[in-house]
Short mmCIF file of C-alpha atoms and ligand atoms in Angstrom, two decimals:
data_model
loop_
_atom_site.label_atom_id
_atom_site.label_comp_id
_atom_site.label_asym_id
_atom_site.label_seq_id
_atom_site.Cartn_x
_atom_site.Cartn_y
_atom_site.Cartn_z
CA MET A 1 54.70 -48.43 -146.95
CA SER A 2 53.97 -51.70 -144.60
CA GLU A 3 51.47 -50.91 -141.72
CA ALA A 4 53.00 -49.61 -139.10
CA LEU A 5 53.83 -52.11 -135.77
CA ARG A 6 52.60 -51.16 -132.60
CA VAL A 7 54.52 -51.29 -129.41
CA GLY A 8 53.36 -51.39 -126.07
CA ILE A 9 56.06 -50.47 -123.43
CA ALA A 10 55.51 -51.09 -119.98
CA GLY A 11 57.73 -50.03 -117.62
CA LEU A 12 58.81 -46.32 -117.74
CA GLY A 13 61.69 -45.72 -115.66
CA THR A 14 65.61 -44.93 -116.85
CA VAL A 15 65.35 -46.79 -120.05
CA GLY A 16 61.56 -47.21 -120.17
CA ALA A 17 61.60 -43.84 -120.71
CA SER A 18 64.74 -42.85 -123.19
CA VAL A 19 63.14 -46.10 -125.24
CA LEU A 20 59.68 -43.97 -125.48
CA LYS A 21 62.43 -40.16 -126.62
CA ILE A 22 64.02 -41.94 -128.81
CA LEU A 23 61.19 -43.16 -130.68
CA ARG A 24 60.12 -39.41 -130.66
CA ASP A 25 63.11 -37.55 -131.78
CA LYS A 26 63.77 -40.38 -134.42
CA GLY A 27 60.93 -41.37 -135.93
CA GLU A 28 61.30 -40.57 -139.26
CA MET A 29 64.72 -41.91 -139.43
CA LEU A 30 63.11 -45.31 -138.29
CA THR A 31 60.49 -45.57 -140.19
CA ARG A 32 62.92 -45.18 -143.29
CA GLN A 33 64.98 -47.37 -142.08
CA CYS A 34 62.66 -50.06 -141.32
CA GLY A 35 60.33 -49.01 -143.65
CA LYS A 36 56.84 -49.12 -141.69
CA GLU A 37 56.53 -46.51 -138.72
CA ILE A 38 56.78 -47.47 -135.15
CA VAL A 39 54.40 -46.24 -133.13
CA VAL A 40 54.02 -46.95 -129.42
CA THR A 41 50.18 -47.92 -128.35
CA ALA A 42 50.28 -48.92 -125.34
CA VAL A 43 52.44 -48.03 -122.12
CA SER A 44 52.56 -49.32 -118.46
CA ALA A 45 54.16 -48.21 -115.50
CA ARG A 46 52.83 -47.98 -111.77
CA ASP A 47 52.00 -44.42 -111.51
CA ALA A 48 50.35 -43.14 -114.31
CA LYS A 49 50.09 -39.32 -112.94
CA ARG A 50 54.27 -39.85 -113.24
CA ASP A 51 56.08 -37.22 -115.19
CA ARG A 52 58.12 -38.68 -117.61
CA GLY A 53 59.43 -36.86 -119.37
CA VAL A 54 57.71 -37.26 -122.19
CA ASP A 55 54.06 -37.08 -123.67
CA PHE A 56 52.82 -40.10 -124.38
CA SER A 57 48.94 -39.06 -123.89
CA SER A 58 47.76 -40.84 -127.32
CA ALA A 59 48.64 -44.26 -125.99
CA THR A 60 46.49 -46.20 -123.58
CA TRP A 61 47.25 -46.38 -120.37
CA PHE A 62 47.35 -50.24 -118.65
CA ASP A 63 47.69 -50.77 -114.95
CA ASP A 64 48.26 -53.82 -115.66
CA PRO A 65 51.11 -55.05 -117.32
CA VAL A 66 49.72 -58.57 -118.45
CA ALA A 67 46.71 -56.99 -119.61
CA LEU A 68 49.17 -54.67 -122.13
CA ALA A 69 51.14 -57.78 -123.03
CA LYS A 70 47.78 -59.35 -124.48
CA SER A 71 46.51 -56.68 -125.67
CA ASN A 72 45.07 -56.42 -129.13
CA GLU A 73 46.30 -52.76 -130.23
CA ILE A 74 50.14 -54.51 -130.20
CA ASP A 75 52.19 -56.24 -132.03
CA VAL A 76 55.06 -56.34 -130.03
CA PHE A 77 55.66 -56.05 -126.23
CA ILE A 78 58.83 -54.65 -124.89
CA GLU A 79 59.16 -55.33 -121.36
CA LEU A 80 61.65 -52.97 -118.97
CA ILE A 81 60.30 -53.27 -115.87
CA GLY A 82 63.26 -55.46 -113.90
CA GLY A 83 62.92 -59.15 -112.03
CA ASP A 84 63.15 -62.75 -112.45
CA GLU A 85 59.41 -63.06 -111.37
CA GLY A 86 56.30 -61.06 -110.99
CA PRO A 87 55.17 -58.77 -113.63
CA ALA A 88 58.01 -58.60 -115.71
CA ARG A 89 57.70 -62.95 -115.87
CA ALA A 90 54.20 -63.24 -116.46
CA SER A 91 53.90 -59.93 -118.67
CA VAL A 92 56.88 -61.92 -121.21
CA GLU A 93 55.30 -65.39 -120.86
CA ALA A 94 51.28 -63.87 -121.88
CA ALA A 95 52.68 -62.05 -124.97
CA LEU A 96 54.56 -64.62 -125.91
CA ARG A 97 51.83 -66.90 -125.44
CA SER A 98 49.50 -64.67 -127.24
CA GLY A 99 52.44 -64.58 -130.67
CA ARG A 100 53.52 -60.91 -129.50
CA HIS A 101 57.36 -60.34 -130.32
CA VAL A 102 58.81 -59.65 -127.27
CA VAL A 103 61.82 -57.03 -126.83
CA THR A 104 63.18 -56.95 -122.75
CA ALA A 105 66.31 -55.88 -121.67
CA ASN A 106 65.82 -57.92 -117.79
CA LYS A 107 68.27 -60.20 -117.15
CA ALA A 108 67.40 -61.48 -114.09
CA LEU A 109 64.52 -63.13 -116.19
CA LEU A 110 66.81 -64.74 -118.98
CA ALA A 111 68.87 -65.70 -116.53
CA LYS A 112 65.99 -67.73 -114.28
CA HIS A 113 63.33 -68.74 -117.44
CA GLY A 114 65.43 -67.79 -120.29
CA VAL A 115 65.09 -71.33 -121.71
CA SER A 116 61.63 -72.07 -120.73
CA LEU A 117 60.34 -67.95 -122.65
CA ALA A 118 62.72 -69.03 -125.79
CA ARG A 119 60.97 -72.17 -125.81
CA ILE A 120 57.27 -71.13 -125.77
CA ALA A 121 58.95 -68.00 -127.97
CA GLU A 122 59.89 -70.70 -131.14
CA ASP A 123 56.55 -72.59 -130.71
CA LYS A 124 55.14 -69.63 -131.44
CA GLY A 125 57.44 -68.33 -134.26
CA VAL A 126 58.08 -64.95 -133.06
CA LEU A 127 60.87 -63.46 -131.49
CA LEU A 128 62.56 -62.82 -128.17
CA ASN A 129 65.24 -60.47 -128.49
CA PHE A 130 67.56 -59.17 -125.23
CA GLU A 131 70.83 -57.62 -126.81
CA ALA A 132 70.16 -54.61 -123.67
CA ALA A 133 70.59 -57.67 -121.13
CA VAL A 134 74.23 -57.95 -121.51
CA ALA A 135 76.61 -55.07 -121.55
CA GLY A 136 74.08 -52.19 -122.04
CA GLY A 137 74.52 -50.91 -125.35
CA ILE A 138 77.06 -53.08 -126.53
CA PRO A 139 76.05 -56.05 -129.55
CA VAL A 140 77.06 -58.74 -127.56
CA ILE A 141 74.18 -61.02 -128.40
CA LYS A 142 74.10 -60.72 -131.82
CA ALA A 143 77.86 -61.32 -131.99
CA LEU A 144 77.55 -64.30 -130.51
CA ARG A 145 74.20 -65.27 -131.94
CA GLU A 146 74.70 -64.20 -135.47
CA SER A 147 78.23 -62.98 -136.62
CA LEU A 148 80.00 -65.54 -135.09
CA THR A 149 77.62 -68.72 -136.12
CA GLY A 150 80.14 -71.23 -137.00
CA ASN A 151 82.86 -70.96 -134.82
CA THR A 152 83.68 -72.84 -131.78
CA VAL A 153 83.78 -70.42 -129.08
CA SER A 154 86.66 -71.23 -125.96
CA ARG A 155 86.45 -68.93 -123.51
CA VAL A 156 83.87 -65.56 -123.05
CA TYR A 157 84.96 -63.45 -120.31
CA GLY A 158 84.53 -59.98 -119.40
CA ILE A 159 83.75 -56.09 -117.53
CA MET A 160 80.01 -56.66 -117.20
CA ASN A 161 79.47 -54.70 -114.26
CA GLY A 162 79.92 -50.88 -114.12
CA THR A 163 79.56 -49.84 -110.56
CA CYS A 164 82.27 -52.28 -109.55
CA ASN A 165 84.85 -51.28 -112.60
CA TYR A 166 84.32 -47.36 -112.00
CA ILE A 167 84.94 -48.39 -108.01
CA LEU A 168 87.97 -50.64 -109.04
CA THR A 169 89.17 -47.51 -111.39
CA ARG A 170 89.25 -45.31 -108.76
CA MET A 171 90.65 -46.97 -106.10
CA TRP A 172 93.79 -47.25 -108.77
CA ASP A 173 93.76 -44.12 -109.72
CA GLU A 174 93.42 -41.69 -106.77
CA GLY A 175 94.07 -44.26 -104.39
CA ILE A 176 90.97 -43.99 -102.69
CA SER A 177 89.23 -46.77 -100.33
CA PHE A 178 86.65 -49.12 -101.61
CA GLU A 179 84.04 -48.07 -99.09
CA ASP A 180 84.48 -44.08 -100.12
CA CYS A 181 84.12 -44.95 -104.02
CA LEU A 182 81.13 -46.96 -103.09
CA ALA A 183 79.80 -43.71 -101.23
CA ASP A 184 80.91 -41.70 -104.62
CA ALA A 185 79.52 -44.16 -107.09
CA GLN A 186 76.15 -43.71 -104.96
CA ARG A 187 75.85 -40.32 -105.27
CA LEU A 188 77.01 -40.06 -108.70
CA GLY A 189 74.36 -42.51 -109.22
CA TYR A 190 76.10 -45.07 -111.10
CA ALA A 191 75.66 -47.83 -107.43
CA GLU A 192 72.14 -48.24 -106.35
CA ALA A 193 71.16 -47.55 -102.99
CA ASP A 194 71.09 -51.27 -102.30
CA PRO A 195 74.95 -52.07 -103.89
CA THR A 196 74.83 -55.35 -102.83
CA PHE A 197 73.92 -57.01 -105.88
CA ASP A 198 76.61 -55.08 -107.90
CA ILE A 199 79.56 -55.42 -106.03
CA GLU A 200 78.34 -59.33 -104.46
CA GLY A 201 78.50 -59.60 -108.22
CA ASN A 202 75.39 -61.61 -108.51
CA ASP A 203 74.66 -58.91 -111.70
CA THR A 204 77.81 -60.12 -113.45
CA ALA A 205 76.86 -63.66 -112.85
CA HIS A 206 73.25 -63.01 -114.51
CA LYS A 207 75.14 -61.69 -117.62
CA LEU A 208 77.21 -64.80 -117.87
CA ALA A 209 74.79 -67.18 -117.37
CA ILE A 210 73.71 -64.96 -120.65
CA LEU A 211 76.69 -65.25 -122.57
CA THR A 212 77.69 -68.86 -121.66
CA SER A 213 74.25 -70.34 -122.74
CA LEU A 214 75.09 -68.43 -126.56
CA ALA A 215 78.18 -69.39 -126.67
CA PHE A 216 78.74 -73.08 -125.93
CA GLY A 217 75.08 -73.49 -126.96
CA THR A 218 73.63 -75.17 -123.86
CA GLN A 219 71.03 -74.16 -121.43
CA ILE A 220 70.85 -71.62 -119.05
CA SER A 221 73.32 -72.83 -115.41
CA ALA A 222 72.27 -68.91 -113.65
CA ASP A 223 73.09 -70.99 -109.95
CA ASP A 224 76.15 -73.10 -111.24
CA ILE A 225 78.43 -70.27 -111.66
CA TYR A 226 81.08 -69.93 -108.64
CA LEU A 227 80.46 -65.64 -106.97
CA GLU A 228 83.42 -63.81 -105.13
CA GLY A 229 82.46 -60.01 -105.15
CA ILE A 230 85.00 -57.06 -104.63
CA SER A 231 83.72 -55.71 -101.00
CA ASN A 232 86.88 -57.11 -100.01
CA ILE A 233 89.80 -55.69 -102.54
CA SER A 234 91.94 -53.35 -100.47
CA LEU A 235 94.43 -50.32 -101.45
CA ALA A 236 97.02 -53.21 -100.40
CA ASP A 237 95.87 -55.36 -102.99
CA ILE A 238 95.26 -52.82 -105.72
CA LYS A 239 99.14 -51.49 -105.19
CA ALA A 240 100.46 -54.95 -104.65
CA ALA A 241 98.99 -55.91 -107.96
CA ASP A 242 100.07 -52.89 -109.63
CA GLU A 243 103.88 -53.30 -108.77
CA LEU A 244 103.93 -56.55 -109.86
CA GLY A 245 102.28 -55.97 -113.32
CA TYR A 246 98.70 -56.30 -113.40
CA ARG A 247 95.48 -54.76 -112.80
CA ILE A 248 92.42 -55.99 -110.26
CA LYS A 249 89.03 -57.01 -112.20
CA LEU A 250 85.59 -57.62 -111.35
CA LEU A 251 85.09 -60.02 -114.88
CA GLY A 252 82.75 -62.88 -115.53
CA VAL A 253 84.47 -65.60 -116.97
CA ALA A 254 83.04 -68.69 -118.93
CA LEU A 255 85.00 -71.77 -120.45
CA LYS A 256 84.67 -75.33 -122.16
CA THR A 257 87.16 -77.81 -120.63
CA GLU A 258 87.17 -81.21 -121.67
CA SER A 259 85.17 -82.23 -118.91
CA GLY A 260 82.13 -79.78 -119.33
CA ILE A 261 81.53 -75.65 -118.50
CA GLU A 262 83.32 -73.26 -116.05
CA GLN A 263 81.77 -70.57 -115.04
CA ARG A 264 82.98 -68.21 -112.16
CA VAL A 265 82.68 -64.03 -111.41
CA HIS A 266 85.34 -62.44 -109.21
CA PRO A 267 88.03 -60.12 -108.81
CA THR A 268 90.90 -60.97 -111.49
CA MET A 269 94.16 -59.69 -111.78
CA VAL A 270 94.92 -59.42 -115.64
CA PRO A 271 98.10 -57.76 -117.22
CA VAL A 272 98.47 -54.62 -117.11
CA GLU A 273 99.20 -54.58 -120.99
CA SER A 274 95.77 -56.44 -121.89
CA VAL A 275 93.33 -54.73 -122.95
CA ILE A 276 90.22 -55.61 -121.09
CA ALA A 277 93.46 -53.54 -117.88
CA GLN A 278 92.78 -50.24 -120.43
CA VAL A 279 88.89 -50.75 -119.71
CA HIS A 280 88.73 -48.07 -116.61
CA GLY A 281 85.34 -46.29 -115.08
CA VAL A 282 81.33 -47.44 -116.07
CA THR A 283 82.64 -48.97 -119.21
CA ASN A 284 81.84 -52.11 -119.96
CA ALA A 285 83.76 -55.01 -122.18
CA VAL A 286 83.38 -58.85 -123.62
CA ALA A 287 85.91 -60.93 -125.18
CA ILE A 288 85.17 -64.11 -127.42
CA GLU A 289 87.68 -66.21 -127.96
CA THR A 290 87.06 -68.71 -131.17
CA ASP A 291 88.62 -70.80 -133.35
CA LEU A 292 88.15 -69.29 -136.73
CA LEU A 293 88.64 -65.71 -135.15
CA GLY A 294 91.61 -65.76 -132.81
CA GLU A 295 90.16 -63.05 -129.18
CA LEU A 296 87.43 -60.32 -130.10
CA LEU A 297 86.60 -57.43 -127.20
CA LEU A 298 83.32 -55.56 -127.78
CA SER A 299 84.23 -52.56 -125.73
CA GLY A 300 81.42 -49.39 -124.00
CA PRO A 301 78.86 -48.31 -122.59
CA GLY A 302 77.01 -51.40 -120.22
CA ALA A 303 74.13 -49.38 -119.04
CA GLY A 304 72.80 -46.19 -118.93
CA GLY A 305 69.34 -44.82 -119.87
CA ALA A 306 70.35 -43.58 -123.74
CA ALA A 307 73.17 -46.66 -123.91
CA THR A 308 70.54 -49.42 -122.70
CA ALA A 309 67.54 -47.93 -125.30
CA SER A 310 69.96 -48.24 -127.70
CA ALA A 311 69.54 -52.03 -127.59
CA VAL A 312 66.02 -51.97 -127.09
CA ILE A 313 65.30 -49.43 -130.46
CA GLY A 314 68.03 -52.08 -132.42
CA ASP A 315 66.14 -55.01 -131.76
CA LEU A 316 62.52 -53.73 -132.40
CA ALA A 317 63.87 -52.16 -135.91
CA ASP A 318 65.01 -55.43 -136.01
CA ILE A 319 61.39 -56.41 -135.73
CA ALA A 320 60.04 -54.00 -137.67
CA LYS A 321 62.56 -55.01 -140.80
CA SER A 322 61.69 -58.95 -139.92
CA ARG A 323 59.43 -60.19 -143.01
CA PRO A 324 56.09 -61.40 -142.10
CA GLY A 325 55.39 -65.69 -141.97
CA PHE A 326 59.12 -65.95 -142.26
CA GLN A 327 60.65 -68.63 -139.79
CA HIS A 328 62.70 -66.71 -137.11
CA GLY A 329 66.02 -67.16 -136.36
CA PRO A 330 66.63 -69.36 -132.32
CA VAL A 331 66.49 -67.53 -129.27
CA PHE A 332 70.06 -68.69 -128.05
CA GLY A 333 71.66 -68.88 -131.71
CA THR A 334 70.01 -73.05 -131.59
CA PRO A 335 67.06 -73.80 -131.26
CA ALA A 336 65.67 -73.94 -127.23
CA LYS A 337 64.83 -77.84 -127.56
CA ALA A 338 68.33 -78.86 -128.91
CA LEU A 339 70.52 -76.81 -126.76
CA ALA A 340 72.99 -79.46 -125.01
CA PRO A 341 71.95 -80.04 -120.75
CA TYR A 342 74.74 -78.09 -119.27
CA LYS A 343 77.45 -80.18 -117.86
CA ARG A 344 79.96 -78.60 -114.69
CA ALA A 345 83.46 -78.91 -115.44
CA LYS A 346 85.58 -81.26 -112.79
CA MET A 347 87.56 -80.02 -110.81
CA ARG A 348 91.12 -78.78 -112.50
CA ALA A 349 94.34 -76.66 -112.10
CA HIS A 350 93.78 -73.12 -112.47
CA GLU A 351 95.66 -71.77 -115.89
CA GLY A 352 96.91 -68.26 -114.53
CA GLY A 353 98.14 -69.38 -111.13
CA TYR A 354 97.19 -67.34 -107.31
CA PHE A 355 98.10 -63.96 -105.94
CA ILE A 356 98.48 -64.10 -102.23
CA ARG A 357 98.40 -61.68 -99.54
CA LEU A 358 99.49 -62.19 -96.17
CA THR A 359 100.28 -59.88 -93.25
CA VAL A 360 102.04 -61.43 -90.84
CA HIS A 361 104.51 -61.17 -87.59
CA ASP A 362 107.59 -60.06 -88.18
CA ARG A 363 109.63 -63.57 -86.83
CA ALA A 364 112.51 -65.47 -87.44
CA GLY A 365 111.71 -68.54 -89.76
CA VAL A 366 108.09 -67.03 -90.81
CA PHE A 367 108.76 -66.87 -94.91
CA ALA A 368 110.82 -70.30 -94.95
CA ALA A 369 107.33 -71.70 -93.04
CA ILE A 370 105.17 -69.93 -95.89
CA ALA A 371 107.78 -71.38 -98.75
CA LYS A 372 107.71 -74.83 -97.30
CA ARG A 373 103.24 -74.80 -96.65
CA MET A 374 103.37 -73.60 -100.98
CA ALA A 375 106.36 -76.77 -101.18
CA ASP A 376 103.99 -79.59 -99.17
CA ASN A 377 101.32 -78.51 -100.94
CA ASP A 378 102.88 -78.85 -104.37
CA ILE A 379 102.47 -75.18 -105.15
CA SER A 380 105.20 -73.63 -107.42
CA LEU A 381 105.97 -70.16 -106.98
CA GLU A 382 106.53 -67.65 -109.56
CA SER A 383 107.73 -65.48 -107.23
CA ILE A 384 107.54 -64.51 -103.72
CA VAL A 385 108.55 -61.13 -101.69
CA GLN A 386 108.20 -59.84 -97.92
CA ARG A 387 108.03 -55.80 -96.80
CA GLN A 388 107.95 -54.18 -93.61
CA SER A 389 104.59 -53.09 -92.80
CA ALA A 390 103.45 -49.42 -91.87
CA SER A 391 105.39 -48.35 -88.84
CA ASN A 392 102.24 -47.36 -87.00
CA GLN A 393 100.38 -50.82 -86.81
CA PRO A 394 100.69 -52.21 -83.05
CA GLU A 395 103.11 -55.05 -83.49
CA ALA A 396 105.68 -55.73 -85.88
CA THR A 397 104.52 -57.16 -89.12
CA LYS A 398 105.73 -57.47 -93.10
CA THR A 399 103.49 -58.19 -95.90
CA VAL A 400 104.24 -61.35 -98.10
CA ILE A 401 102.92 -61.32 -101.33
CA LEU A 402 103.29 -64.58 -103.60
CA VAL A 403 102.27 -65.43 -106.85
CA THR A 404 102.23 -69.15 -108.06
CA HIS A 405 102.03 -70.51 -110.99
CA GLU A 406 99.21 -73.02 -111.78
CA THR A 407 97.87 -74.73 -109.43
CA THR A 408 93.72 -75.61 -107.93
CA GLU A 409 91.98 -73.67 -105.86
CA ALA A 410 91.88 -76.66 -103.07
CA ALA A 411 95.94 -76.94 -103.08
CA VAL A 412 96.28 -72.85 -102.49
CA LYS A 413 93.11 -73.10 -99.82
CA LYS A 414 94.90 -76.01 -98.04
CA ALA A 415 98.66 -73.99 -97.97
CA LEU A 416 96.67 -70.24 -96.73
CA GLU A 417 95.03 -73.06 -93.69
CA GLY A 418 98.70 -74.34 -92.36
CA ILE A 419 99.68 -71.31 -92.74
CA VAL A 420 96.61 -69.53 -90.62
CA LYS A 421 96.97 -73.00 -88.17
CA ASP A 422 100.90 -72.29 -87.53
CA GLY A 423 99.91 -68.77 -85.90
CA HIS A 424 102.21 -66.92 -88.21
CA ALA A 425 99.22 -64.67 -90.12
CA THR A 426 98.01 -61.80 -88.60
CA ASP A 427 94.97 -61.17 -90.68
CA LYS A 428 92.66 -63.36 -92.90
CA PRO A 429 95.37 -64.25 -95.87
CA GLN A 430 94.30 -62.62 -99.31
CA MET A 431 93.51 -64.47 -102.06
CA ILE A 432 92.85 -63.58 -106.33
CA ARG A 433 93.10 -65.35 -109.48
CA ILE A 434 95.19 -63.50 -112.79
CA GLU A 435 93.41 -64.93 -115.53
CA ARG A 436 95.37 -64.87 -119.11
CA ALA A 437 94.10 -61.92 -121.35
CA GLY A 438 94.58 -60.74 -124.19
N1 NAP B 501 69.07 -48.82 -115.91
C1 NAP B 501 70.11 -49.62 -116.87
O1 NAP B 501 71.06 -49.07 -117.35
C2 NAP B 501 69.37 -50.60 -117.33
C3 NAP B 501 70.96 -51.60 -118.03
C4 NAP B 501 70.76 -52.68 -119.20
C5 NAP B 501 69.26 -53.50 -118.66
N2 NAP B 501 68.31 -52.66 -117.74
C6 NAP B 501 67.44 -53.55 -117.27
O2 NAP B 501 66.41 -52.59 -118.17
C7 NAP B 501 65.19 -53.24 -117.05
C8 NAP B 501 64.24 -51.85 -116.17
O3 NAP B 501 65.58 -51.25 -115.70
P1 NAP B 501 65.03 -49.64 -115.81
O4 NAP B 501 66.47 -48.88 -114.67
O5 NAP B 501 65.17 -48.63 -116.52
O6 NAP B 501 64.26 -49.71 -114.26
P2 NAP B 501 63.68 -48.69 -113.30
O7 NAP B 501 64.27 -47.48 -113.96
O8 NAP B 501 63.76 -48.83 -112.17
O9 NAP B 501 62.00 -48.43 -113.93
C9 NAP B 501 61.64 -49.51 -114.21
C10 NAP B 501 59.57 -49.35 -114.53
O10 NAP B 501 58.94 -50.29 -114.11
C11 NAP B 501 57.85 -50.12 -113.82
N3 NAP B 501 57.17 -50.92 -112.85
C12 NAP B 501 57.30 -51.34 -111.81
N4 NAP B 501 56.52 -52.52 -111.43
C13 NAP B 501 55.70 -52.46 -111.79
C14 NAP B 501 54.56 -52.60 -112.66
N5 NAP B 501 53.90 -54.10 -111.07
N6 NAP B 501 53.48 -52.78 -113.39
C15 NAP B 501 53.81 -51.85 -114.48
N7 NAP B 501 55.29 -51.77 -114.40
C16 NAP B 501 55.92 -51.64 -113.15
C17 NAP B 501 58.60 -48.66 -112.92
O11 NAP B 501 56.84 -48.10 -112.33
P3 NAP B 501 56.81 -46.29 -112.10
O12 NAP B 501 57.58 -45.89 -112.94
O13 NAP B 501 55.67 -45.90 -111.84
O14 NAP B 501 57.12 -46.85 -110.58
C18 NAP B 501 59.35 -48.21 -113.56
O15 NAP B 501 58.38 -47.15 -115.06
C19 NAP B 501 65.23 -53.60 -115.91
O16 NAP B 501 65.25 -55.20 -116.21
C20 NAP B 501 67.10 -53.92 -116.19
O17 NAP B 501 67.68 -54.89 -115.27
C21 NAP B 501 68.52 -51.55 -117.23
#
């Protein structure tokens, strides 16, 4: 049996404590599978006294995760602190520079500094593994980095935030408002006390930025993602989508066009019969479209202690199984120095078209005026329906729902501005993109 692999863990919260428990409970199995024992020799967190539900008294305690990262007591550093700067960044950099392999679940750090960290890892000949950073337990990083080598990827899209999918699913299933669903999600521990990062799409954007780099062999550009969250999705939208044969999901979408790459995160209507529309609750799913494979869909638990720790343990086992002295594969599938510069796609027509919901005064000529504004902006309509609004409204209003064919965002925005200027709309118009989905 080879010498034991010595591991240091910084961050003993939800994921860190789960990793410790799995290593304790499955130590024998992992030793057999990896051909060597995995031993946690050092740990770090803020509070040395807190009960973590697992005994780590045999490991050396470090108050400073950077000191742990550089310690001679470890071969692998596992970063489970979180955050794109501060102790997470400093400790990961320190570990890589001192020739330690790194495993992290930190999407924020990778979305911001992934390429520079990959350069350090590759210069030092060590591994930087981050399966847990995107869609928790789903092995999407390995799929893109290893299994799909040789495929040309055209589009990656997915549901990558369990909180948003939980809220949208319950709104659809039970007709509960966004605010009430969010409050429930917080009570059940699916949403943070400050849920902004999840519901406004930032969390999905970090994950998408990482997938984009892996899928298209480009440098990461998290700042270039068009971002729109789910907080303005109403029950009226969910109901209208249902009637039209769609489901609303918060999708992250990255696609390669002739002029460059398009990355966006926004509420999206997907056909009810598509596989992605069947992904409910806190479950995540990532679809990858390639020339050789067609569409691959990976679905499963995207968060939670055990599911996320499962990915961390898989990454750790890869390191334990790797042979010393062997050249390690590139962090983002392509050597960091060879990643192409990121090039943003030119504005173009959105393939799937748009859903538009308008609340308008119930007056003669409104319907015709809306159709004219659309025609003036070269927008062709797949359908236009109107219905009477609830009788408890102070004034007679109608809801008008339009579905457009392929058109540009600029044209839709201009048409809606015109409708508002005409004085017909009583509320801000709602616009949701429709996405082709398998
Ligand atoms: N939770 C999930 O489902 C999930 C899923 C996918 C990815 N992730 C990622 O996994 C990482 C960890 O998430 P988590 O949910 O486990 O977070 P968490 O429960 O908040 O745990 C964070 C840990 O970091 C420790 N910490 C904070 N500042 C520190 C410092 N300066 N020095 C040393 N330790 C410090 C905390 O110590 P104390 O305990 O003493 O306060 C705590 O143990 C994040 O990058 C997150 O994005 C989480």
